[in-house]
Amino acid sequence: MGKNHTLMVVGLLIMLGLLVGCKDGLDQTQVNTGKEEPIPQLTVIKPLFPGHIYHPDTELEKLIEQGARVEVKYETPPFSEYKARLAVKMAGGDLADIMNTYSPNDPEHNALIDQGVFLALDSLLPKFPKLKQAFSEQTWEYMRNPTDGHIYGVPWMRDRGGQGIVIRKDWLDKLGLSMPTTLDELVAVLIAFRDRDPDGNNLKDTIPLTFKDHQISNLNTIFPLFGLNPGWAPLVTDPNRLQYGMIQPEAKEALIFLRSLRQQGLLDPDLLVGKTLGYDKFKSGKVGVLFMNLGDYRQLAVMPSLQTEIVDPIEHKGNRWSLTLPSTPINRTNQISSRSANPEAALRYLEYQITEGYDYIQYGVEGKTYQVENGIKVPFDNEKKDPQFSTNVGLELLQPEWLFSDPEKYTKFVSKATAEYLMRKLDSYEKNSMYDYLRPNVVVPSLQEKSAQLRLILEEGYTRIIVDTKTNPDTAFDEMVNKWKKNGGDQVTHDVNLLQKDKSAPSYTYMRKP
């Protein structure tokens, strides 16, 4: 009996221990379950710009998602298709949590806000102070909707600078030519590039000049040399009345100049009508001069086959090459869908991209894609980078404002010396800037309604003047202007002047690194 009793007691103790253990385990599971929250699922749609790559499901993306405590699914249509793709999705009610949309300057931006597509963020932004502090108060004010004063998005800042002149310095040196300082000197260089075989292949196949791509807006580049602000700007005779530059007589003079260059074989014959981008032609070694965004120069600086330099701003008849800039420094906007189930998670993800996740987005992972030398993050050569941790600009939705005034903006692409060179050139160009006076905080319904049609009229007219050799440029320009006015241009001009009371000159600066 004693032995059986002992065994029974031991058995009861074991059972009790198992039950206690089960209870403890159950309690612990309940505690853990109580603390654990489901990982928010986010969707993002953003354009993929030329030269940018998105590699889904890399180890880098997983690190970023873990750090931000979200899971993100990206949709990245090519930039050339993005606007149409986004419009189709919105029409079908297929709204991503985060939608990369237009600048507050774009009439469609405020129209979509009025339709209730996006969420007002005023009550949520204070919960994300680091995101708020990443942009100046001036920038946040630009984000306010003119109708109700609310903030409907997080800015993606416009790159500093604008269109500048890049030239093959090795071609200049080979032909014994000096760096041009005037438009006439630039034309002389173009003639030499056409006639004197600067690439040494014994063929007359070089393209003296091209623009980065085929967008009509690129032509704005040369308008200041003819004394014209291509945006909305005050009349010389009346500072209280704004006019649209692209229909003024000076625009015709500039277009006739480009037409002449094309007829002389000095301008890329595919401009406005071809498929291959001028930027790609320049990289292939067939072009001598490229008008391009200065911020993109870094992509040329790393090409050993091209010896290039940025030409300082040139002059023409008392007019200096000037950057043509919008009235705000905001390029695009990250909007949160009004239907999003996780708006706070979306803002947390945006905040993470410019705080703890900043290095991941900009550089990758130390030891995998870059090393630190004298306090500078120096990227490995591409073949030495671990592809699972490579920087993934396809993920990037925004950058802190201070980055645009710091060489660090470019040191992930080029050496510090080259980055500082580029910043000096930007400073030089920005001394001559022409701002579009049209403010984003002014709602002009007729402009929202007519902007696409008016833009198409200009695109057709400009292309005809430059490309069609049978066209009389004077007649074609006058016909284009009359058509622009009759199809809403006059009404838009009247409304802009009526509704925008503030006609002072815009200006802005980028905040410095804290």
PDB file of C-alpha atoms in Angstrom, residues 11 101 106 178 247 259 448 457 486 499:
ATOM      1  CA  GLY A  11       1.542  10.650 -10.562  1.00  0.00           C
ATOM      2  CA  THR A 101       0.411  62.143 -57.314  1.00  0.00           C
ATOM      3  CA  ASP A 106      -1.033  70.813 -60.957  1.00  0.00           C
ATOM      4  CA  SER A 178      36.915  77.346 -75.682  1.00  0.00           C
ATOM      5  CA  ILE A 247       2.171  82.441 -76.406  1.00  0.00           C
ATOM      6  CA  ARG A 259      13.842  75.582 -86.286  1.00  0.00           C
ATOM      7  CA  GLN A 448      -8.417  72.936 -64.207  1.00  0.00           C
ATOM      8  CA  ILE A 457      -2.680  73.064 -78.691  1.00  0.00           C
ATOM      9  CA  LYS A 486     -10.417  80.889 -78.400  1.00  0.00           C
ATOM     10  CA  LEU A 499      -8.612  85.130 -58.648  1.00  0.00           C
TER      11      LEU A 499
END
